[in-house]
Short mmCIF file of C-alpha atoms and ligand atoms in Angstrom, two decimals:
data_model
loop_
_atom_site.label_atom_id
_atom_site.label_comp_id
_atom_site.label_asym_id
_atom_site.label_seq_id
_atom_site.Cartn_x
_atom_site.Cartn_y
_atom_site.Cartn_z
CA UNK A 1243 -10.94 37.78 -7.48
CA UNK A 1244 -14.38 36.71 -8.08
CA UNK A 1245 -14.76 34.11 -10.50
CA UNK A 1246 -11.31 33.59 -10.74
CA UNK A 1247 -9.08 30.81 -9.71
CA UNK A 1248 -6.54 30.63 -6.53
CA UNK A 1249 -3.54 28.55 -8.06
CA UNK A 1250 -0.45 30.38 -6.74
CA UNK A 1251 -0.20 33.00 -3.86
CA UNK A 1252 1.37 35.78 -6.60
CA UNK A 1253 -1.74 35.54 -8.24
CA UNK A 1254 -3.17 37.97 -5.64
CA UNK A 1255 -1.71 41.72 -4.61
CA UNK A 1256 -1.31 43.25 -1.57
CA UNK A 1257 -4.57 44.51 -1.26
CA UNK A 1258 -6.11 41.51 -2.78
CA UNK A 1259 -4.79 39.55 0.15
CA UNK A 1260 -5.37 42.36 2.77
CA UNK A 1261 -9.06 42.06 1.32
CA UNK A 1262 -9.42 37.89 2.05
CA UNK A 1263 -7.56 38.45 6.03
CA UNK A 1264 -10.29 41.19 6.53
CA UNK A 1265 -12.79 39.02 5.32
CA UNK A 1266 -11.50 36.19 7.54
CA UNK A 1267 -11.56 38.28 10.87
CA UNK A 1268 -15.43 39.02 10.14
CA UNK A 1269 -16.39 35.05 9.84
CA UNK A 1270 -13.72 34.47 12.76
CA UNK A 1271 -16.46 36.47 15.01
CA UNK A 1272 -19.18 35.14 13.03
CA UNK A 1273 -18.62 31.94 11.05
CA UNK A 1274 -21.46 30.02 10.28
CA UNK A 1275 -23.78 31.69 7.78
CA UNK A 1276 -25.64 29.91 5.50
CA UNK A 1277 -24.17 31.92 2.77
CA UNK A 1278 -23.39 29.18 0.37
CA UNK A 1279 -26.79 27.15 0.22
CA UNK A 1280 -27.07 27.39 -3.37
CA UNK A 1281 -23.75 26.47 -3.97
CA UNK A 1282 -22.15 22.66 -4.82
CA UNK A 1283 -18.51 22.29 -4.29
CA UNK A 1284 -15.95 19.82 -5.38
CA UNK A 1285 -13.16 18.69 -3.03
CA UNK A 1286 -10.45 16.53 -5.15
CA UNK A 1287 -7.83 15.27 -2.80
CA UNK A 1288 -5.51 13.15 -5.10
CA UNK A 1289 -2.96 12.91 -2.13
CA UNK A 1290 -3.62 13.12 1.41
CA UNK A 1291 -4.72 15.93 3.97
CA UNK A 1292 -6.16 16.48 6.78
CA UNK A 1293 -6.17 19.88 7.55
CA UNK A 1294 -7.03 21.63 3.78
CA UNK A 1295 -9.27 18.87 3.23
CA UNK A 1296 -10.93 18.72 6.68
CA UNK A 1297 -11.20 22.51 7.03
CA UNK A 1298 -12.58 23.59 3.97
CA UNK A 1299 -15.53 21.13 4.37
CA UNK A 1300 -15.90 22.12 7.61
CA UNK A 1301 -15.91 25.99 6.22
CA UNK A 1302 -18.30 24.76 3.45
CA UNK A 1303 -20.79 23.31 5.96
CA UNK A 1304 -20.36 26.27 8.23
CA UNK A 1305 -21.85 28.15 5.49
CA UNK A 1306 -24.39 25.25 4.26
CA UNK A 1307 -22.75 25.05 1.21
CA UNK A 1308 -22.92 21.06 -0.56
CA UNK A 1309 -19.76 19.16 -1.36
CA UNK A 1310 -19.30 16.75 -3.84
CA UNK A 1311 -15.41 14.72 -4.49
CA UNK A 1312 -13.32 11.70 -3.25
CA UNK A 1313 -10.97 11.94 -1.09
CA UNK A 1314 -8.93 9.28 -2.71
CA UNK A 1315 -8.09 8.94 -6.92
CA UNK A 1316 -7.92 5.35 -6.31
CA UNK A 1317 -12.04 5.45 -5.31
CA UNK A 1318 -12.54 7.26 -9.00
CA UNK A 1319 -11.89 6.67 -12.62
CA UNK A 1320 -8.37 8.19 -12.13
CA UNK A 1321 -7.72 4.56 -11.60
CA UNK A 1322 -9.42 2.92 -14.75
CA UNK A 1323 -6.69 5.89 -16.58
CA UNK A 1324 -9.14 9.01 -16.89
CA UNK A 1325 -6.63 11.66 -17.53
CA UNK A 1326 -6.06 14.83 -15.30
CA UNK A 1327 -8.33 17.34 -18.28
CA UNK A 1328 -11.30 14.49 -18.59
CA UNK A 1329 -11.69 14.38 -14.32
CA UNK A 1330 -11.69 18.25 -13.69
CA UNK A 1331 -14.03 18.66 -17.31
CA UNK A 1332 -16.38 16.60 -15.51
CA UNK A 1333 -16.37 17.75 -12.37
CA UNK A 1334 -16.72 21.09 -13.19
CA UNK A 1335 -20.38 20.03 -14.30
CA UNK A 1336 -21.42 19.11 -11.28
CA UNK A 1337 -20.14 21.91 -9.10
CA UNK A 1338 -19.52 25.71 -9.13
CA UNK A 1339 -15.78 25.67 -7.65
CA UNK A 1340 -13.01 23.08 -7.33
CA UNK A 1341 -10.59 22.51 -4.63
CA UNK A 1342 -7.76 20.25 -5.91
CA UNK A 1343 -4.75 18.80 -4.20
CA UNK A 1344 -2.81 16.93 -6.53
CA UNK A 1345 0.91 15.10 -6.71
CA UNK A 1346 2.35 17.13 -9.39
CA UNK A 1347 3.86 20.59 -9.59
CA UNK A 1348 1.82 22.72 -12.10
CA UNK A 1349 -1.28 20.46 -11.70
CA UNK A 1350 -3.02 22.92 -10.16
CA UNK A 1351 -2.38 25.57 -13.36
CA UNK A 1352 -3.49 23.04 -15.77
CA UNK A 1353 -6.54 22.04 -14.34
CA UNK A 1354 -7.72 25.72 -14.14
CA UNK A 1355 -6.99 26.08 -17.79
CA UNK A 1356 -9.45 23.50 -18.91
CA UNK A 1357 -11.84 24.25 -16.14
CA UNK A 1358 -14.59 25.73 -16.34
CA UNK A 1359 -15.52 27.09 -12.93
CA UNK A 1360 -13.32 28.06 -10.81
CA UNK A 1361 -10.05 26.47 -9.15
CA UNK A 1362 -8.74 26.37 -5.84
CA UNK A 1363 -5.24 25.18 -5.19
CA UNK A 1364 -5.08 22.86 -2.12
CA UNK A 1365 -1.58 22.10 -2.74
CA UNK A 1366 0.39 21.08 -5.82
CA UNK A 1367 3.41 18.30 -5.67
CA UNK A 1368 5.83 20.53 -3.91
CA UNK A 1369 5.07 23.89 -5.96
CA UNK A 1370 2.80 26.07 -3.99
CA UNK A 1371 0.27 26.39 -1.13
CA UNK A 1372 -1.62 29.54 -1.70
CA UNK A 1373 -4.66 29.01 0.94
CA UNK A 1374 -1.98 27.42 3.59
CA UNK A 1375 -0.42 30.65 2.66
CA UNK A 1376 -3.23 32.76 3.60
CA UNK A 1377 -3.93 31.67 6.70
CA UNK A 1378 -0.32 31.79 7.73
CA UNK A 1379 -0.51 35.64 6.57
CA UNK A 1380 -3.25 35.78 8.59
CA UNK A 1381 -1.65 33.88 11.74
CA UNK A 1382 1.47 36.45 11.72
CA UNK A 1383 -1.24 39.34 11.68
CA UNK A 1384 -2.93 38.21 14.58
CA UNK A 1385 -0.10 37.30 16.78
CA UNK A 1386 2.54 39.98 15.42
CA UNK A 1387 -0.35 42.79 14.81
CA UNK A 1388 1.27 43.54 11.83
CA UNK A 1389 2.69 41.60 8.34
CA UNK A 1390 5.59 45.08 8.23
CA UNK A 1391 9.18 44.41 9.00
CA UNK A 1392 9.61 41.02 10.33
CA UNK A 1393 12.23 38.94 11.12
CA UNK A 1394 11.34 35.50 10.53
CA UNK A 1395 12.95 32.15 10.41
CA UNK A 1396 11.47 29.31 7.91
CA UNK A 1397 13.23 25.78 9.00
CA UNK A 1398 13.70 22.08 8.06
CA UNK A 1399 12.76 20.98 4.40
CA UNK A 1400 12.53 24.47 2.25
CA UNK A 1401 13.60 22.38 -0.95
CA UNK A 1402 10.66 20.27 -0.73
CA UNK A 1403 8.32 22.65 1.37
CA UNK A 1404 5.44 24.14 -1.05
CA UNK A 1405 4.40 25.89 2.14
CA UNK A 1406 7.07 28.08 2.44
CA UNK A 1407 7.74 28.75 -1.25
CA UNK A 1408 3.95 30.17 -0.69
CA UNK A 1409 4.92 32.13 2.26
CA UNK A 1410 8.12 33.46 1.39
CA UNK A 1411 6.95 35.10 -1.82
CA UNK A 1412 4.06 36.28 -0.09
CA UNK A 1413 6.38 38.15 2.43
CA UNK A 1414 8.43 39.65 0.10
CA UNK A 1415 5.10 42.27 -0.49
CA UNK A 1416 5.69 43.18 3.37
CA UNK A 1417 9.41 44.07 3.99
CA UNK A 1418 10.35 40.46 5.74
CA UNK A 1419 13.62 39.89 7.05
CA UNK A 1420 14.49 35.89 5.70
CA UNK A 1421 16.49 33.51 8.22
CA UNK A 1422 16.75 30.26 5.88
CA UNK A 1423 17.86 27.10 8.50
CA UNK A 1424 18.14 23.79 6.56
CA UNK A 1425 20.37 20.79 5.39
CA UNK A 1426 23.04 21.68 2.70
CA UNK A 1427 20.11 19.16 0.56
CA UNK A 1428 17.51 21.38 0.96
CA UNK A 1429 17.91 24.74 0.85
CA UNK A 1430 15.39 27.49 -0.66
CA UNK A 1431 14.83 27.03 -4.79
CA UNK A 1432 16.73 29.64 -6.46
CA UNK A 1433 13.62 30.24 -7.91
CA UNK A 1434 12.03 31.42 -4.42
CA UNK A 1435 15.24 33.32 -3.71
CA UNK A 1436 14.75 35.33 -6.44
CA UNK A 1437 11.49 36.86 -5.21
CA UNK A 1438 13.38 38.00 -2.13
CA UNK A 1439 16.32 39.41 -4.42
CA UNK A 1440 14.04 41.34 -7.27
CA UNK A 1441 12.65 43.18 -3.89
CA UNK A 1442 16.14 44.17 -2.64
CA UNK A 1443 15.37 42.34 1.01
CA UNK A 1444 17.93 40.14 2.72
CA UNK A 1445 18.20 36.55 3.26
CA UNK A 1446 20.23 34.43 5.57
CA UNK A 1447 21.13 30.82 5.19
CA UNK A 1448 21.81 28.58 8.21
CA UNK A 1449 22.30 25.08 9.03
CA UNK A 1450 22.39 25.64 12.85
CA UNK A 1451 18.64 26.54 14.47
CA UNK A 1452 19.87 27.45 17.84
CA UNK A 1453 21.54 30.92 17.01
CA UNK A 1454 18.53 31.79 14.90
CA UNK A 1455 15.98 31.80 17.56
CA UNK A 1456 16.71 35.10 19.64
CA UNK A 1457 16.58 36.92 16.60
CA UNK A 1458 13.21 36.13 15.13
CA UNK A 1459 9.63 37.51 15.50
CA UNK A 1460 8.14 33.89 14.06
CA UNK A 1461 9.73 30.24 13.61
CA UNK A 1462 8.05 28.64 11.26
CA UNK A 1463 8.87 24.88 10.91
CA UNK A 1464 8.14 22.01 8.77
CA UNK A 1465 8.69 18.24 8.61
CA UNK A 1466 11.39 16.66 5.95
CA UNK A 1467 8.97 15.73 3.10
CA UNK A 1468 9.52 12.21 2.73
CA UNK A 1469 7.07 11.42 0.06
CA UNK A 1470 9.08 13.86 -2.49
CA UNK A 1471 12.54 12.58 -1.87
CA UNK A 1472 13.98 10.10 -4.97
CA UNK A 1473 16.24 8.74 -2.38
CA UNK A 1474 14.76 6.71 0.68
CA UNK A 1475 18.63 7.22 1.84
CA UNK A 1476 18.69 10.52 1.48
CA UNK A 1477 15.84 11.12 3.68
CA UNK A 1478 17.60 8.98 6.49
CA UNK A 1479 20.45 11.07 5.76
CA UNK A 1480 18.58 14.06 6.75
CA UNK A 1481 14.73 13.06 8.38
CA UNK A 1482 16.20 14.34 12.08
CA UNK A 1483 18.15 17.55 11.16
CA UNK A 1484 16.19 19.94 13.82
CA UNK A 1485 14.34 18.97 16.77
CA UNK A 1486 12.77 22.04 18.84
CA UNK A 1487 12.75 22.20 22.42
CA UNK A 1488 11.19 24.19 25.00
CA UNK A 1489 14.73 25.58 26.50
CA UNK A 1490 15.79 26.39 22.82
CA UNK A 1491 12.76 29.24 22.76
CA UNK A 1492 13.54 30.15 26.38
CA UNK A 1493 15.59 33.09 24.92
CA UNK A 1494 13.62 33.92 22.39
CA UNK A 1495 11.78 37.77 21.65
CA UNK A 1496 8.30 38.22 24.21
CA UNK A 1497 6.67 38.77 20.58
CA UNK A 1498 7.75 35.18 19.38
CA UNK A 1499 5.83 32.51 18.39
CA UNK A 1500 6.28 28.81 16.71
CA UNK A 1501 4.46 27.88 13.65
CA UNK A 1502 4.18 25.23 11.92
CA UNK A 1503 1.63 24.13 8.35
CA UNK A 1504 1.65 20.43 10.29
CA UNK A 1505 1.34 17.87 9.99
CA UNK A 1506 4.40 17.64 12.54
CA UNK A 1507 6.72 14.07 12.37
CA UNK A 1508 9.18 15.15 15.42
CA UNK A 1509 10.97 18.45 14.50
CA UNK A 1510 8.61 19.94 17.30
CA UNK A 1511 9.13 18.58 20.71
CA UNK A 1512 5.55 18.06 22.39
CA UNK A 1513 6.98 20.18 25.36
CA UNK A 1514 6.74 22.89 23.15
CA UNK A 1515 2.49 22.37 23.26
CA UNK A 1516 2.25 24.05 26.04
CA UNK A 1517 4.22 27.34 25.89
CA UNK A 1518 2.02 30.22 25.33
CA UNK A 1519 5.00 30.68 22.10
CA UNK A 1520 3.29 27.56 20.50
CA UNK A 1521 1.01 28.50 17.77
CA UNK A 1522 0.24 26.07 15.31
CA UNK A 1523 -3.34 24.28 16.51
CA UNK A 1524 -4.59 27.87 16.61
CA UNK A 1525 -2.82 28.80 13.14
CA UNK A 1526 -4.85 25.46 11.89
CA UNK A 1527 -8.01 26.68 13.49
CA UNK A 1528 -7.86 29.94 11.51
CA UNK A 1529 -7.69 28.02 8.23
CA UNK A 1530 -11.74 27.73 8.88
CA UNK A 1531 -11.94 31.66 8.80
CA UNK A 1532 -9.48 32.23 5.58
CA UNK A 1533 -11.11 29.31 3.86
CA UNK A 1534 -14.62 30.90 4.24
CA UNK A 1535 -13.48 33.71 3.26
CA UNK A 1536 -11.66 32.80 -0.27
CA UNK A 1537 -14.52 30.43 -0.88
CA UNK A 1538 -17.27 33.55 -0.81
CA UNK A 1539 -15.17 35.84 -2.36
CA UNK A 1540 -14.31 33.59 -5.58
CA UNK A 1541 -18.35 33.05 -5.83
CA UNK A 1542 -19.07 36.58 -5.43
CA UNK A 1543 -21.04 35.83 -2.16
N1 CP B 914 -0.97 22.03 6.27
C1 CP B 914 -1.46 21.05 5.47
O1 CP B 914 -1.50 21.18 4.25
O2 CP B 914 -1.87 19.94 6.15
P1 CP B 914 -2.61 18.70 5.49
O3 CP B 914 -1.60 18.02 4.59
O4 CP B 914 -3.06 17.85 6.62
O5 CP B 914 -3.75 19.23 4.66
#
C-alpha cells in the first residue's frame, strides 16, 4: 500500500482494507498529529465536492500536512487546453501525493499511470469511489460491529452511483446479502453484478423500497445523479422515485441504520434527522479518520 496509488476499491484485499479501518479507529481517538509536516499535497477537484474535498484537507491539516490544488479546472490551465497527462505531470512536482476528482470514468487510472507520486481517487465520472468506500466499510463496522453476513439494501440511482459500485464490490469480500431498489433506468451495471455472481452471493432487484426495509441491517441511499444523465427528461422521468420517511423505518431491525454518501436532494425526508437509525452526518464525520488514515499509510508515515 505504501507508495502506491488508491484508484479503485479492488485494488486493496481484505486485509489491506481491515489494515486502513484499524488505522482509522486509532486517529478517531486521536486525530490530530502532526504526522505529515514534511509532506505537500495536491487536491485536484475538477468537479465539485464538499465532503472528499472538505475532509481530506481538514485530515491533512489535522496532521499539519501542506496542500497545494484548485478547487475548480476553470481557475487553472485546464482551461487555456492543458491536457489531463501535462496537469497531473506537473503537479506531481510540486507535491508528494495527489487527490483527484475528475468527470470521466477511468480518469483516475490514467492519471496514476503518468504520475509520478502517488494517486488518490476522489471520485471518477460515475466509475468508482474507493475512499467514500472506505469510510462506508468503516461506518457498517462501527454501527453493525461487524462487515460478516449482512443484509443490506443500496437504493435510488445504482446506474449512475460510483458510490455503490465501490461498496458493492467491496462487500462481496464479506458475505453481503444485496437488496438492489431502483427505477427499471437504473439498475446495478452488469459489470457490478458480476462481482456479486463470481462470489456465489445473492442479489435482489426491487423497484418498491417499502417491503425492503424490515429485512435489512443498513439502507444505504443516494440521490438520482443528474449531472450524468444524457436526457434532462429522463431525469424528470425518474428524479422523485423514493422518498424516505420516518414511519417507513418504524418497522425496521433494532440493528438498522440509514446511510447515505450525501449530498442528499430529497430521497431522505429531514424527519428522518432525528431518529437514532439516521447515520449519515456521523458516516461523513468518519471520512476525517479513514482519510488520515489512507493518506499516512500511502506515504509510509
Ligand atoms: N460523498 C461525496 O462524495 O460527497 P461530495 O460530492 O460532497 O464530496
Amino acid at each position: 500500500m505504501k507508495h502506491k496509488s488508491l484508484i479503485s476499491i479492488n485494488d486493496y484485499n481484505k486485509e489491506e482494507l481491515f489494515q486502513i479501518l484499524d488505522r482509522a479507529e486509532d486517529f478517531e481517538k486521536n486525530p490530530t498529529q502532526p504526522l505529515l509536516k514534511d509532506y505537500v499535497i495536491a487536491s485536484l477537484f475538477f468537479e465539485p465536492s464538499t465532503r472528499t474535498r472538505l475532509s481530506f484537507e481538514s485530515a491533512i491539516n489535522r496532521l499539519s500536512g501542506k496542500i497545494v490544488g484548485f478547487t475548480d479546472a476553470a481557475s487553472s490551465s485546464v482551461k487555456k487546453g492543458e491536457s489531463l497527462k501535462d496537469t497531473i505531470m506537473t503537479v506531481s512536482n510540486y507535491s508528494d501525493l495527489i487527490v483527484m476528482r475528475h468527470p470521466i470514468d477511468g480518469s483516475a487510472r490514467w492519471a496514476s499511470e503518468v504520475a509520478s507520486v502517488p494517486i488518490i481517487n476522489a471520485g471518477d465520472g460515475a466509475n468508482q469511489h474507493p475512499t467514500q468506500c472506505l469510510l462506508d466499510l468503516y461506518s457498517i463496522r462501527k454501527t453493525q460491529g461487524t462487515l460478516d453476513n449482512l443484509n443490506l439494501a443500496f437504493v435510488g440511482d445504482l446506474k449512475y452511483g460510483r458510490t455503490v459500485h465501490s461498496l458493492v464490490i467491496a462487500m462481496t469480500m464479506f458475505n453481503a446479502t444485496f437488496h438492489l431498489v431502483s427505477p427499471t433506468e437504473l439498475k446495478l451495471p452488469s459489470a457490478v453484478k458480476r462481482y456479486i455472481k463470481e462470489k456465489k452471493l445473492n442479489y435482489y432487484q426491487y423497484t418498491d423500497l417499502k417491503e425492503v426495509i424490515p429485512k435489512v441491517d443498513a439502507c444505504y441511499m443516494t440521490r438520482i445523479q443528474r449531472e450524468r444523465f444524457a436526457d434532462p427528461m429522463e431525469y424528470e422521468r425518474v428524479k422523485n422515485s423514493y422518498v424516505l420517511t420516518r414511519d417507513m423505518i418504524e418497522e425496521s431491525k433494532d440493528n438498522f441504520k440509514v446511510l447515505h454518501p450525501l449530498p442528499r436532494v430529497n430521497e431522505i425526508s429531514e424527519d428522518v434527522d432525528t431518529s437514532p437509525k439516521a447515520y449519515y452526518f456521523q458516516q461523513a464525520l468518519n471520512g476525517i479518520y479513514v482519510r488520515e488514515a489512507l493518506l499516512t499509510t500511502i506515504l509510509g508515515v
